[in-house]
Tab-separated table of C-alpha atoms and ligand atoms in Angstrom:
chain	number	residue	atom	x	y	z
A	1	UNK	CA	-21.699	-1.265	27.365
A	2	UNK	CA	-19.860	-2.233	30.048
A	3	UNK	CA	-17.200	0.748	31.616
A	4	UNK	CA	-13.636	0.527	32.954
A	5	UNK	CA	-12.662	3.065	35.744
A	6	UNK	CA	-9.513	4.898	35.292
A	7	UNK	CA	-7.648	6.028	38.930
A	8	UNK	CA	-7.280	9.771	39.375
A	9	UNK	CA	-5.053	12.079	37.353
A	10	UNK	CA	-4.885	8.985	35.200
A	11	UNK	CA	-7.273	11.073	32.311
A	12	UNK	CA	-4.194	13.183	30.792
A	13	UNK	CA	-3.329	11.284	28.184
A	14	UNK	CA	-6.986	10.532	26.896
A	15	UNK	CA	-7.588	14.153	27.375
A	16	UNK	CA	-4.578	14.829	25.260
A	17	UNK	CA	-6.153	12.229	22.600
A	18	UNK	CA	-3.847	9.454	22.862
A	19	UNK	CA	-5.247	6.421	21.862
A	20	UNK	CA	-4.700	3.649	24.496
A	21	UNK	CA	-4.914	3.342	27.626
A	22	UNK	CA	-2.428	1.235	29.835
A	23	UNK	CA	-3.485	-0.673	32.786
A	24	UNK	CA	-1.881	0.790	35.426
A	25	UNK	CA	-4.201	3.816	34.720
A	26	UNK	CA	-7.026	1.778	35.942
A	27	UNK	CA	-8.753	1.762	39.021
A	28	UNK	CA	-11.355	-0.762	38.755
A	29	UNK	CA	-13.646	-2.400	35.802
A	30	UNK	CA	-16.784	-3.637	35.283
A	31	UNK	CA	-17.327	-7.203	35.678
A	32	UNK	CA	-17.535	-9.654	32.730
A	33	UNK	CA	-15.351	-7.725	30.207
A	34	UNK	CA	-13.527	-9.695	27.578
A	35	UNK	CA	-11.012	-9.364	25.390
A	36	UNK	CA	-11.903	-7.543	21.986
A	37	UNK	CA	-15.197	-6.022	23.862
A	38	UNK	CA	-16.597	-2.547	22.895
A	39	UNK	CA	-16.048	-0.808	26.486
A	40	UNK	CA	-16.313	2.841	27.457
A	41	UNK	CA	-13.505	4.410	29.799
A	42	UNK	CA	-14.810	6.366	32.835
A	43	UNK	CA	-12.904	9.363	34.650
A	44	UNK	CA	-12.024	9.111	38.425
A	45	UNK	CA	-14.419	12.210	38.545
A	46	UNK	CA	-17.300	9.805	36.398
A	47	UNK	CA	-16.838	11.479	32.956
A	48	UNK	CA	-17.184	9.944	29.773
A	49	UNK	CA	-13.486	9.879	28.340
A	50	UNK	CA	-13.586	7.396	25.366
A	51	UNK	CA	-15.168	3.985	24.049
A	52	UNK	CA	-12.736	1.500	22.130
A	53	UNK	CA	-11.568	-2.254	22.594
A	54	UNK	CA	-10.848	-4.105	25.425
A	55	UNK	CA	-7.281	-5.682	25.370
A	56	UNK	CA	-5.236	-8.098	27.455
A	57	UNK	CA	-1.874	-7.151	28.080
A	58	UNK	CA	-0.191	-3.131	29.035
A	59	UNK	CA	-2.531	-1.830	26.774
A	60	UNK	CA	-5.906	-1.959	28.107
A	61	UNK	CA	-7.857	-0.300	25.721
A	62	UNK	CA	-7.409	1.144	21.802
A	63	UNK	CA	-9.881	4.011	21.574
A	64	UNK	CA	-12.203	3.917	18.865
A	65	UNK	CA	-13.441	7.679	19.674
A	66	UNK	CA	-13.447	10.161	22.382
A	67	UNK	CA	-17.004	11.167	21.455
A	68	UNK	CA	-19.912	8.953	23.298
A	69	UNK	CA	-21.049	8.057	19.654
A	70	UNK	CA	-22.500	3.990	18.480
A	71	UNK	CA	-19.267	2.114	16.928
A	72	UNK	CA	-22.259	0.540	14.613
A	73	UNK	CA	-22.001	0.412	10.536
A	74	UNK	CA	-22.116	4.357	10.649
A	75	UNK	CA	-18.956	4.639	12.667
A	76	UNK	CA	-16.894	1.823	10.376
A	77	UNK	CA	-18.132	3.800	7.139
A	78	UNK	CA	-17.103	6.849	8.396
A	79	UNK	CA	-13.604	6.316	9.541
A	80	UNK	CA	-12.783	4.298	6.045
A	81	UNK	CA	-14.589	7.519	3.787
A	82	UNK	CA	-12.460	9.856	5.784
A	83	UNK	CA	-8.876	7.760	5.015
A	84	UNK	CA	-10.280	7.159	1.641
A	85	UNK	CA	-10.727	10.630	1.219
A	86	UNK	CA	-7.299	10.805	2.733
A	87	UNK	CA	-5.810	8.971	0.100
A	88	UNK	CA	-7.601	10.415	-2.356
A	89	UNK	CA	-6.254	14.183	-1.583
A	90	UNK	CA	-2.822	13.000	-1.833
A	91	UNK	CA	-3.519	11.594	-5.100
A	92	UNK	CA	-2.985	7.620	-4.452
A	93	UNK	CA	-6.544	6.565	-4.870
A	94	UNK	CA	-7.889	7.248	-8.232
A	95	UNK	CA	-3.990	7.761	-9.845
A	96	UNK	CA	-3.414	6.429	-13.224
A	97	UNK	CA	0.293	5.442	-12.562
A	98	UNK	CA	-0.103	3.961	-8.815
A	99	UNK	CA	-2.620	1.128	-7.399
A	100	UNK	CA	-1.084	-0.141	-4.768
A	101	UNK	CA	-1.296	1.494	-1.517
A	102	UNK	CA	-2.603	1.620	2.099
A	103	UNK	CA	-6.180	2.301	3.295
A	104	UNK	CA	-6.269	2.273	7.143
A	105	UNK	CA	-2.895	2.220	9.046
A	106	UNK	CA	-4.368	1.626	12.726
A	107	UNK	CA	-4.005	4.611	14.698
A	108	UNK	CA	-2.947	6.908	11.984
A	109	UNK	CA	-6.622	6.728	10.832
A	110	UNK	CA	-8.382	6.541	14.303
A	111	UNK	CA	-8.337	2.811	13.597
A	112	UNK	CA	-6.150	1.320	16.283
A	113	UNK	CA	-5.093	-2.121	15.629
A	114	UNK	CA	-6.681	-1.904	11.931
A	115	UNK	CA	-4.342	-2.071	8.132
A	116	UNK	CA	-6.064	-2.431	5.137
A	117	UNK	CA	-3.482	-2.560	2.053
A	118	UNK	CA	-5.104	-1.843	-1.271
A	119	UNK	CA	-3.547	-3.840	-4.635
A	120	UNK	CA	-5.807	-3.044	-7.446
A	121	UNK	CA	-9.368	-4.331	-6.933
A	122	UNK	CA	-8.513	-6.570	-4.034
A	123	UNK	CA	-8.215	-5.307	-0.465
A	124	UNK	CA	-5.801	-6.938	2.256
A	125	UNK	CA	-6.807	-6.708	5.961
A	126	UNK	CA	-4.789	-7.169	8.974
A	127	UNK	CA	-5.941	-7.287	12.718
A	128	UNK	CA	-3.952	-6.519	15.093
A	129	UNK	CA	-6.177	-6.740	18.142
A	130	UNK	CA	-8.905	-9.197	18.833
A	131	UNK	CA	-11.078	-6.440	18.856
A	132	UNK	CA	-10.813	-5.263	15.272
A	133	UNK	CA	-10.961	-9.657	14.570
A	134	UNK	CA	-14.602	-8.906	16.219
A	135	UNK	CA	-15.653	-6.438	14.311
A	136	UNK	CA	-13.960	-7.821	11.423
A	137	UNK	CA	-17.273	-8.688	9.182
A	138	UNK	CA	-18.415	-4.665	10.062
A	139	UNK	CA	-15.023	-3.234	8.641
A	140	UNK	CA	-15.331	-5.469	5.768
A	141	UNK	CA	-19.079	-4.874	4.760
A	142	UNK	CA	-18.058	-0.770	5.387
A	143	UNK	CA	-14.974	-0.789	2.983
A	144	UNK	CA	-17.268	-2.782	0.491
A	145	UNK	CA	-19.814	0.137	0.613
A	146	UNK	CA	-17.328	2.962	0.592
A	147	UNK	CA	-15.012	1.792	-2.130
A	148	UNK	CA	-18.043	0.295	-4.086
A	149	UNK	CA	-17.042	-0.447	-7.610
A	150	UNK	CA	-13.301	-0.267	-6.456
A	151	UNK	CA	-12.517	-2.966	-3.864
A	152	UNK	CA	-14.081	-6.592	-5.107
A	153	UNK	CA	-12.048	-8.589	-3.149
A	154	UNK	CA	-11.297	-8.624	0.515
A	155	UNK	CA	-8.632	-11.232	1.506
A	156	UNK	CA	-8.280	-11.138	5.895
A	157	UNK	CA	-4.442	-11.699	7.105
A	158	UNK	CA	-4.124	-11.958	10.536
A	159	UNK	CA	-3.361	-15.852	11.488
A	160	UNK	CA	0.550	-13.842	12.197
A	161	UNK	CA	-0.913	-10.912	13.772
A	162	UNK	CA	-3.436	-11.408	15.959
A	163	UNK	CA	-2.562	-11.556	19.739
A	164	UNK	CA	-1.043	-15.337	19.978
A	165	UNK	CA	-2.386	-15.589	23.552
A	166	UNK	CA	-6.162	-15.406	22.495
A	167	UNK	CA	-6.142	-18.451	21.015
A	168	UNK	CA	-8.476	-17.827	18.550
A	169	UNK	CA	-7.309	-20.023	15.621
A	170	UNK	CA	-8.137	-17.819	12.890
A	171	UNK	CA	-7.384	-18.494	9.555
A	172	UNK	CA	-6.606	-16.366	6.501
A	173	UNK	CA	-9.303	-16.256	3.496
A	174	UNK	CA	-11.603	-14.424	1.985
A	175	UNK	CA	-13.977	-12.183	3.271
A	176	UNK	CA	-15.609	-11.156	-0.582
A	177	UNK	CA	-14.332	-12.199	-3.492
A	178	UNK	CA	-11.702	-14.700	-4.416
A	179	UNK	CA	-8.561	-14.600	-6.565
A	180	UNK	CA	-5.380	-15.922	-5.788
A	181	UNK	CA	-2.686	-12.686	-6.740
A	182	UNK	CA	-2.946	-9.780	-8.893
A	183	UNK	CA	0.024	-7.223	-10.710
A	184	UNK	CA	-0.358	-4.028	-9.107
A	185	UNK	CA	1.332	-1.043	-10.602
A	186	UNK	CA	3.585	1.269	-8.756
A	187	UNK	CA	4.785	4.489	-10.573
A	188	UNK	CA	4.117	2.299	-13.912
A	189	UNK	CA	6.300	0.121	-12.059
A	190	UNK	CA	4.401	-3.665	-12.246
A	191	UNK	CA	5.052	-6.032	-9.036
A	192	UNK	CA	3.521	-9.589	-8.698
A	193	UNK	CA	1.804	-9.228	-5.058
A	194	UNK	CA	0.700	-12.162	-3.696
A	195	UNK	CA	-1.064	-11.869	-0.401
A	196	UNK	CA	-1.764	-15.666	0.088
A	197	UNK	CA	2.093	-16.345	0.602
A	198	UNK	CA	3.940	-13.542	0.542
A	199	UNK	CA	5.520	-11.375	3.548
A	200	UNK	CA	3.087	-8.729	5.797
A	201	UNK	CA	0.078	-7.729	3.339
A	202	UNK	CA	1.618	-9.510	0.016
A	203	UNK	CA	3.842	-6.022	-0.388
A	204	UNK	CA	5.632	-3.111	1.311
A	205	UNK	CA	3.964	-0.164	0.160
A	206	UNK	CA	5.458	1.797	2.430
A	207	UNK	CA	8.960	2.366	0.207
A	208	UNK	CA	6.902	3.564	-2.758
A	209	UNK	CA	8.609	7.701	-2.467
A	210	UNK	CA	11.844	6.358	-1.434
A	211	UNK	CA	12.227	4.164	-4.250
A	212	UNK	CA	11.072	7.002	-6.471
A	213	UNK	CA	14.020	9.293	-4.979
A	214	UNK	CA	16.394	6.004	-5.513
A	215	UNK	CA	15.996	6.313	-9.646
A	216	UNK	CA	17.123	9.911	-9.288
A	217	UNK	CA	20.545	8.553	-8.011
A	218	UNK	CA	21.039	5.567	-10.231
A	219	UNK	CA	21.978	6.543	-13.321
A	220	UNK	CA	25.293	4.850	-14.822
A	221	UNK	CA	25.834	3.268	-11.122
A	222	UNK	CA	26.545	-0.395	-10.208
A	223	UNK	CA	23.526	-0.754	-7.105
A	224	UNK	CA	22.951	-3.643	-4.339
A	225	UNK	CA	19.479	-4.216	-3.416
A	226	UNK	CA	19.969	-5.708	-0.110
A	227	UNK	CA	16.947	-7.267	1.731
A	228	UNK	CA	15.062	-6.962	-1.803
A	229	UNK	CA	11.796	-9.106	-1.341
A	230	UNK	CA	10.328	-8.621	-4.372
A	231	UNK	CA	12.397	-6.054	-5.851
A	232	UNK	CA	11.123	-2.744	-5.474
A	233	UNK	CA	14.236	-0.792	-5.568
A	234	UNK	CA	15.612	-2.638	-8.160
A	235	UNK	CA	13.300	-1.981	-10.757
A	236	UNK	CA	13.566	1.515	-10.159
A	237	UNK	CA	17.059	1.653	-10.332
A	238	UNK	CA	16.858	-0.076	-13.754
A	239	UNK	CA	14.696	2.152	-15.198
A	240	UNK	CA	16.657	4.954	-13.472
A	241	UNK	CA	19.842	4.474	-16.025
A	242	UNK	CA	22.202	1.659	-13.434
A	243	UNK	CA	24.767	-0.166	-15.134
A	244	UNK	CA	23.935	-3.430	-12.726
A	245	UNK	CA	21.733	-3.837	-10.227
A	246	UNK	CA	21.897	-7.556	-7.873
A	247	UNK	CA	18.989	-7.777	-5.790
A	248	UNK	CA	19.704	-10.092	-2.671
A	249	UNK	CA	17.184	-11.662	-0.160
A	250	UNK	CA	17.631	-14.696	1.967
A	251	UNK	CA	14.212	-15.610	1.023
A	252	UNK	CA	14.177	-18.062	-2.123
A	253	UNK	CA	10.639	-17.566	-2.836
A	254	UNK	CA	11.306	-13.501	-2.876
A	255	UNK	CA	14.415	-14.016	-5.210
A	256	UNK	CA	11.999	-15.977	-7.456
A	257	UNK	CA	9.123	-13.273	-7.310
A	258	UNK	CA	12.384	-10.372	-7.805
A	259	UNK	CA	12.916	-12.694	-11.149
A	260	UNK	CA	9.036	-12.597	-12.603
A	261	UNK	CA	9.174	-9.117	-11.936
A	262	UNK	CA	12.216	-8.718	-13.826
A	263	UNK	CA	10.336	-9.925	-16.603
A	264	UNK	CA	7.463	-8.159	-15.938
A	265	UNK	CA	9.012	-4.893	-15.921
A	266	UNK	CA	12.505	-5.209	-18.319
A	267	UNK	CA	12.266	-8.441	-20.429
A	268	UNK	CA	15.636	-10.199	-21.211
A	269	UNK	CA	17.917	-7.283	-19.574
A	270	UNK	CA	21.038	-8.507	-18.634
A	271	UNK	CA	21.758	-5.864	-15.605
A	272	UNK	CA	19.748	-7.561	-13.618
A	273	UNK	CA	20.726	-10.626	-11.158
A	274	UNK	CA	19.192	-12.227	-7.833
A	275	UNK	CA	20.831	-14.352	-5.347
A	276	UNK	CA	18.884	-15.899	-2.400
A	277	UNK	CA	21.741	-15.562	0.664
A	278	UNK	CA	21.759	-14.725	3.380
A	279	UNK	CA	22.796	-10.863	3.894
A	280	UNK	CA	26.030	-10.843	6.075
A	281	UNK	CA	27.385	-13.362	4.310
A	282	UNK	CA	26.834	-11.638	1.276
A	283	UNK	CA	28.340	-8.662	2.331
A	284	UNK	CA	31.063	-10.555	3.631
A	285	UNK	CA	32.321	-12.044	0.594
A	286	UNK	CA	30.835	-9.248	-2.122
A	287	UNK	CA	34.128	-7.063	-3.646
A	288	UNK	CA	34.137	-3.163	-4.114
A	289	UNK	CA	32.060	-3.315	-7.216
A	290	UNK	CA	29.086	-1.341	-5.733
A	291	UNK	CA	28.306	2.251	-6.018
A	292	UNK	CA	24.527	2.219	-5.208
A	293	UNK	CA	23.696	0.392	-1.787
A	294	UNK	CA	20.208	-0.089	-0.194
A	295	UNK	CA	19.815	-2.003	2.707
A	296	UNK	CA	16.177	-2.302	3.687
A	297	UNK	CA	16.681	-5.031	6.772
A	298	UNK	CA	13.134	-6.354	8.736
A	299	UNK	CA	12.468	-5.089	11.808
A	300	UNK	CA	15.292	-6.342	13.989
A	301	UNK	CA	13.474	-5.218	17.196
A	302	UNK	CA	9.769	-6.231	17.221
A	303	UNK	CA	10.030	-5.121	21.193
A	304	UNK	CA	11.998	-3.075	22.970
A	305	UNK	CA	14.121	-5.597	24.981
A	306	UNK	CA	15.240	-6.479	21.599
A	307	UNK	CA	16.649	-2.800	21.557
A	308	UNK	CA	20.285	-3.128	22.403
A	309	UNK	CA	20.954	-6.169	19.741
A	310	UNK	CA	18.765	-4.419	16.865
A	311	UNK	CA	21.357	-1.673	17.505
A	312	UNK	CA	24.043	-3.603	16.679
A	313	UNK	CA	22.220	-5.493	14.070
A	314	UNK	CA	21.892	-1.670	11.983
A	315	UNK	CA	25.537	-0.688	12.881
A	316	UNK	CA	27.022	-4.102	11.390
A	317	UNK	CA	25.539	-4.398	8.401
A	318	UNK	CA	26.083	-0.441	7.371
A	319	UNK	CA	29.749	-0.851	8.662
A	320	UNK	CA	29.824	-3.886	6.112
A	321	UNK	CA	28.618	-1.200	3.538
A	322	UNK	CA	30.585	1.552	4.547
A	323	UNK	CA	33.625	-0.610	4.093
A	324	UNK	CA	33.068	-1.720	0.627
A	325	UNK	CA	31.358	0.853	-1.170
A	326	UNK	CA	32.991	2.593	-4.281
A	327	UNK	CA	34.291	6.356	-3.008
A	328	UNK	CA	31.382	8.679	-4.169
A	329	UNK	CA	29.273	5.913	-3.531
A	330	UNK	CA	25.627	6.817	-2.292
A	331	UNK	CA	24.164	4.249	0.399
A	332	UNK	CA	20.518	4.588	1.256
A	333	UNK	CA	19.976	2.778	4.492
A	334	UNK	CA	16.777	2.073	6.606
A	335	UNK	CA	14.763	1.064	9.837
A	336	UNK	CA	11.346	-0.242	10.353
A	337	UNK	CA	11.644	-1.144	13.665
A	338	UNK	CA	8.972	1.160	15.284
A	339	UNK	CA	11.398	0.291	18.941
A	340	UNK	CA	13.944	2.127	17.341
A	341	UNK	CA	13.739	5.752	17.166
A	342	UNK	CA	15.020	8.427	14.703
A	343	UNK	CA	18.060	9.212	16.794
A	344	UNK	CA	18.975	5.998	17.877
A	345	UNK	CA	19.029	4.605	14.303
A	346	UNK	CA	21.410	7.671	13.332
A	347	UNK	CA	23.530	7.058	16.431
A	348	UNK	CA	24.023	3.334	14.502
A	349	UNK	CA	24.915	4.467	11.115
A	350	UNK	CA	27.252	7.424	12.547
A	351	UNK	CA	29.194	4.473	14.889
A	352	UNK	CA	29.488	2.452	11.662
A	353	UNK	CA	31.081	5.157	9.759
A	354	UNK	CA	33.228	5.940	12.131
A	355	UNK	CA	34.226	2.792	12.404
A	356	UNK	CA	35.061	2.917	8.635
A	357	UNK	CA	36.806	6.067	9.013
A	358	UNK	CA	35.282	7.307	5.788
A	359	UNK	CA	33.604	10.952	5.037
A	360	UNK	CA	29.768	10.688	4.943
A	361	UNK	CA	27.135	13.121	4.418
A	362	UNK	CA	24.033	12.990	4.931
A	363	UNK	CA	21.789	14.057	1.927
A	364	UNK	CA	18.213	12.925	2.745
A	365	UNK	CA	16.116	12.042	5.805
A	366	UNK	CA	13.634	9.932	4.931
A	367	UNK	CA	10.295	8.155	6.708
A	368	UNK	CA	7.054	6.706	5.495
A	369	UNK	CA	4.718	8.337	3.163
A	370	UNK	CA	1.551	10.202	3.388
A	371	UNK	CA	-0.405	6.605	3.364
A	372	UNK	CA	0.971	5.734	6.642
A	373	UNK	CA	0.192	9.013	8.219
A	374	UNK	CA	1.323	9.670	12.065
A	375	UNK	CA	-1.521	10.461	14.531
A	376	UNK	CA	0.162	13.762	15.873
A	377	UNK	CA	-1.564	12.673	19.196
A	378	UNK	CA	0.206	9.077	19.094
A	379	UNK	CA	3.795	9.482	18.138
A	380	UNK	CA	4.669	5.843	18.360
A	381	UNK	CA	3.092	5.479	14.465
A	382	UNK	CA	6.449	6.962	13.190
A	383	UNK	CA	8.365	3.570	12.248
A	384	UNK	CA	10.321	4.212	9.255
A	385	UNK	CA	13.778	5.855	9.312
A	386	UNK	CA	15.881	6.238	6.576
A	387	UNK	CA	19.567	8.348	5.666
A	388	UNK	CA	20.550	8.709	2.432
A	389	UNK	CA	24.493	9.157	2.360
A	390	UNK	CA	27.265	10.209	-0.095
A	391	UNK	CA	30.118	8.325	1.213
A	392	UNK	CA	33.771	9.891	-0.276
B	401	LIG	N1	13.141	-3.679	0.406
B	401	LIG	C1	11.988	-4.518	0.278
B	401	LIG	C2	11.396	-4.887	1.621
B	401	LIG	C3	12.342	-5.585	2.561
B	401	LIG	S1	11.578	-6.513	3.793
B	401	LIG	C4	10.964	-3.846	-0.615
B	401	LIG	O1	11.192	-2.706	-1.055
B	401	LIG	O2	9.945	-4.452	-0.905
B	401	LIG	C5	12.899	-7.372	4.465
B	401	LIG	C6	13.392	-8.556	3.647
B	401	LIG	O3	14.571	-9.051	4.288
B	401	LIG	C7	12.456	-9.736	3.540
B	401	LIG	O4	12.200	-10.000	2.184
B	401	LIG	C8	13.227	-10.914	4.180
B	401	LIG	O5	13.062	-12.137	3.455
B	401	LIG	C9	14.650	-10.461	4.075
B	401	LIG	N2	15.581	-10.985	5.074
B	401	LIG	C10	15.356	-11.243	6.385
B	401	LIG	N3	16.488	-11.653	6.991
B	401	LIG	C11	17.462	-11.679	6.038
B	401	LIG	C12	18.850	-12.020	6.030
B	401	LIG	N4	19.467	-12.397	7.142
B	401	LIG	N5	19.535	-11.895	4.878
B	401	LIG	C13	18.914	-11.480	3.732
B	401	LIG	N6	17.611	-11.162	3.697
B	401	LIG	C14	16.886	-11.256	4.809
């Protein structure tokens, strides 16, 4: 295997665990290496530090392990039983009420660059690095042995997320199996996912326990589901007792999946309506009927020179809220951009109040659940941010 060279005092963070390595740590590298190769990273003082894959770009290298160890079929079927085991202590995998949920999220399971979203019987799998696109045939034989009888489909997503600069033309499709969508179940909750054409993995997952903690609050209220995709909050808010609910998405082809699910879920009800538009305009021109507000926006900064105007994307819209929602109104609001952090998202939704002049309180602090679980040696994994509020 061929060895990159880091410079000396360079080893901290590897000896701390942290997953990549940047290239400004490095010294010099073997000849020949490519991107997506298995290489092992070498101390200034010659020590074996960790093997993983070779990047292009700041990060260098992902680590795979810190232990010299083979990354052969033993390795992949290892790191998937231990997150299936994982997921199986928290009682996702297995659960009667819930089949929907994630497998692998990258460096949260020692699988940098690596998400595997689970809908039923079918498995979705994104690459994020070319290496994990090379070994992509290994993860996918591994997960078929581990979740044996489980997973019979595995459907690969990554034309979207795969370095563009590689240029390696990938296209989505099956790995096993076939199938075209499925209805996966979420807290008895039923959700059309479709993988083929919908957003990220075909759903977001990762607002199953916040949703949950939504029906607590909905009972006899009139809620907006801003930013709805498919619906998940609304459904949840419907069973949860609300009056109304409108679910809003600028995305015509997520208004029409929020619909199906509608009739999935609550045939014929009435509370329910969906309007494809475009989410400051709504807000705009939408009265003071709402008492219930979720605004789940996408990640307005991907990168963090999008920072600054991601900032002000967050404190417009919840200004927009603040301003029109019913006194004793409750407002959950979130972030997903992993460039903004905990604080900074706060600092947005406290300039927006303020702006409003109303009272807020802060009742909840929310985040992702135990399926996207934080490396505590790579604290970069922590991406979702959420408040709930009780606005006077
Ligand atoms: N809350 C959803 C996930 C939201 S993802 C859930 O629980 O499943 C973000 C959504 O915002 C996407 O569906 C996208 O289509 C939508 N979106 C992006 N820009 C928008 C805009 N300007 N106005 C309204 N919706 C927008």
């Amino acid at each position: 295997m061929k060895k990159i060279y880091l410079k000396k005092g360079k080893d901290e963070s590897l000896k701390r665990f942290h997953p990549w390595v940047f290239s400004g740590a490095i010294a010099h590298a073997d000849k020949g290496i490519e991107e997506g190769d298995l290489v092992q990273v070498i101390s200034s003082e010659n020590q074996f530090l960790a093997v993983g894959h070779a990047q292009i770009g700041s990060i260098a290298v992902r680590v795979l392990s810190f232990k010299d160890e083979p990354i052969d079929e033993k390795f992949w079927e290892h790191r998937l039983e231990v997150a299936y085991d994982l997921r199986k202590s928290i009682g996702l995998a297995g659960s009667e009420h819930t089949n929907a949920y994630r497998l692998v999220h990258g460096e949260g399971d020692n699988l940098p660059g690596l998400i595997i979203d689970i809908y039923d019987r079918t498995a979705v799998m994104q690459a994020h690095s070319v290496g994990m696109h090379v070994n992509r045939m290994d993860v996918a034989h591994a997960l078929q042995k581990v979740m044996n009888g489980v997973v019979e489909n595995i459907y690969y997503k990554s034309e979207t997320t795969l370095p563009y600069k590689a240029n390696l033309n990938q296209e989505d499709g099956y790995l096993l199996g076939g199938g075209g969508e499925c209805i996966a179940r979420e807290n008895n909750l039923l959700f059309h996912v479709d993988w083929l054409q919908g957003q990220k993995t075909g759903f977001f997952v990762d607002q199953r326990e916040n949703r949950s903690l939504l029906e607590k609050f909905s009972k006899n209220r009139s809620v907006l589901n801003m930013f709805c995709y498919t619906g998940g909050f609304s459904f949840y808010a419907m069973r949860g007792g609300a009056k109304l609910v409108h679910s809003v998405d600028s995305s015509q082809r997520a208004i029409d999946l929020t619909n199906e699910n509608v009739e999935l879920n609550f045939p014929g009800d009435t509370r329910h309506a969906a309007f494809a538009e475009d989410a400051f305009k709504y807000l705009d021109r939408m009265g003071d009927q709402y008492d219930l507000i979720i605004l789940d926006p996408p990640a307005f900064a991907k990168h963090r020179d999008a920072l600054h105007h991601a900032l002000q994307g967050y404190r417009k819209i919840n200004a927009k809220a603040f301003e029109k929602i019913k006194p004793g109104g409750i407002l959950f609001t979130f972030s997903c951009s992993q460039a903004v952090n905990k604080d900074q998202f706060r600092l947005a939704v406290f300039t927006a109040a303020a702006q409003s002049g109303r009272s807020v309180k802060i009742l909840h602090q929310l985040h992702q659940p135990a399926d996207h679980p934080i490396n505590i040696y790579h604290p970069e994994g922590e991406y979702l941010k959420g408040l709930v509020l009780y606005v006077e």
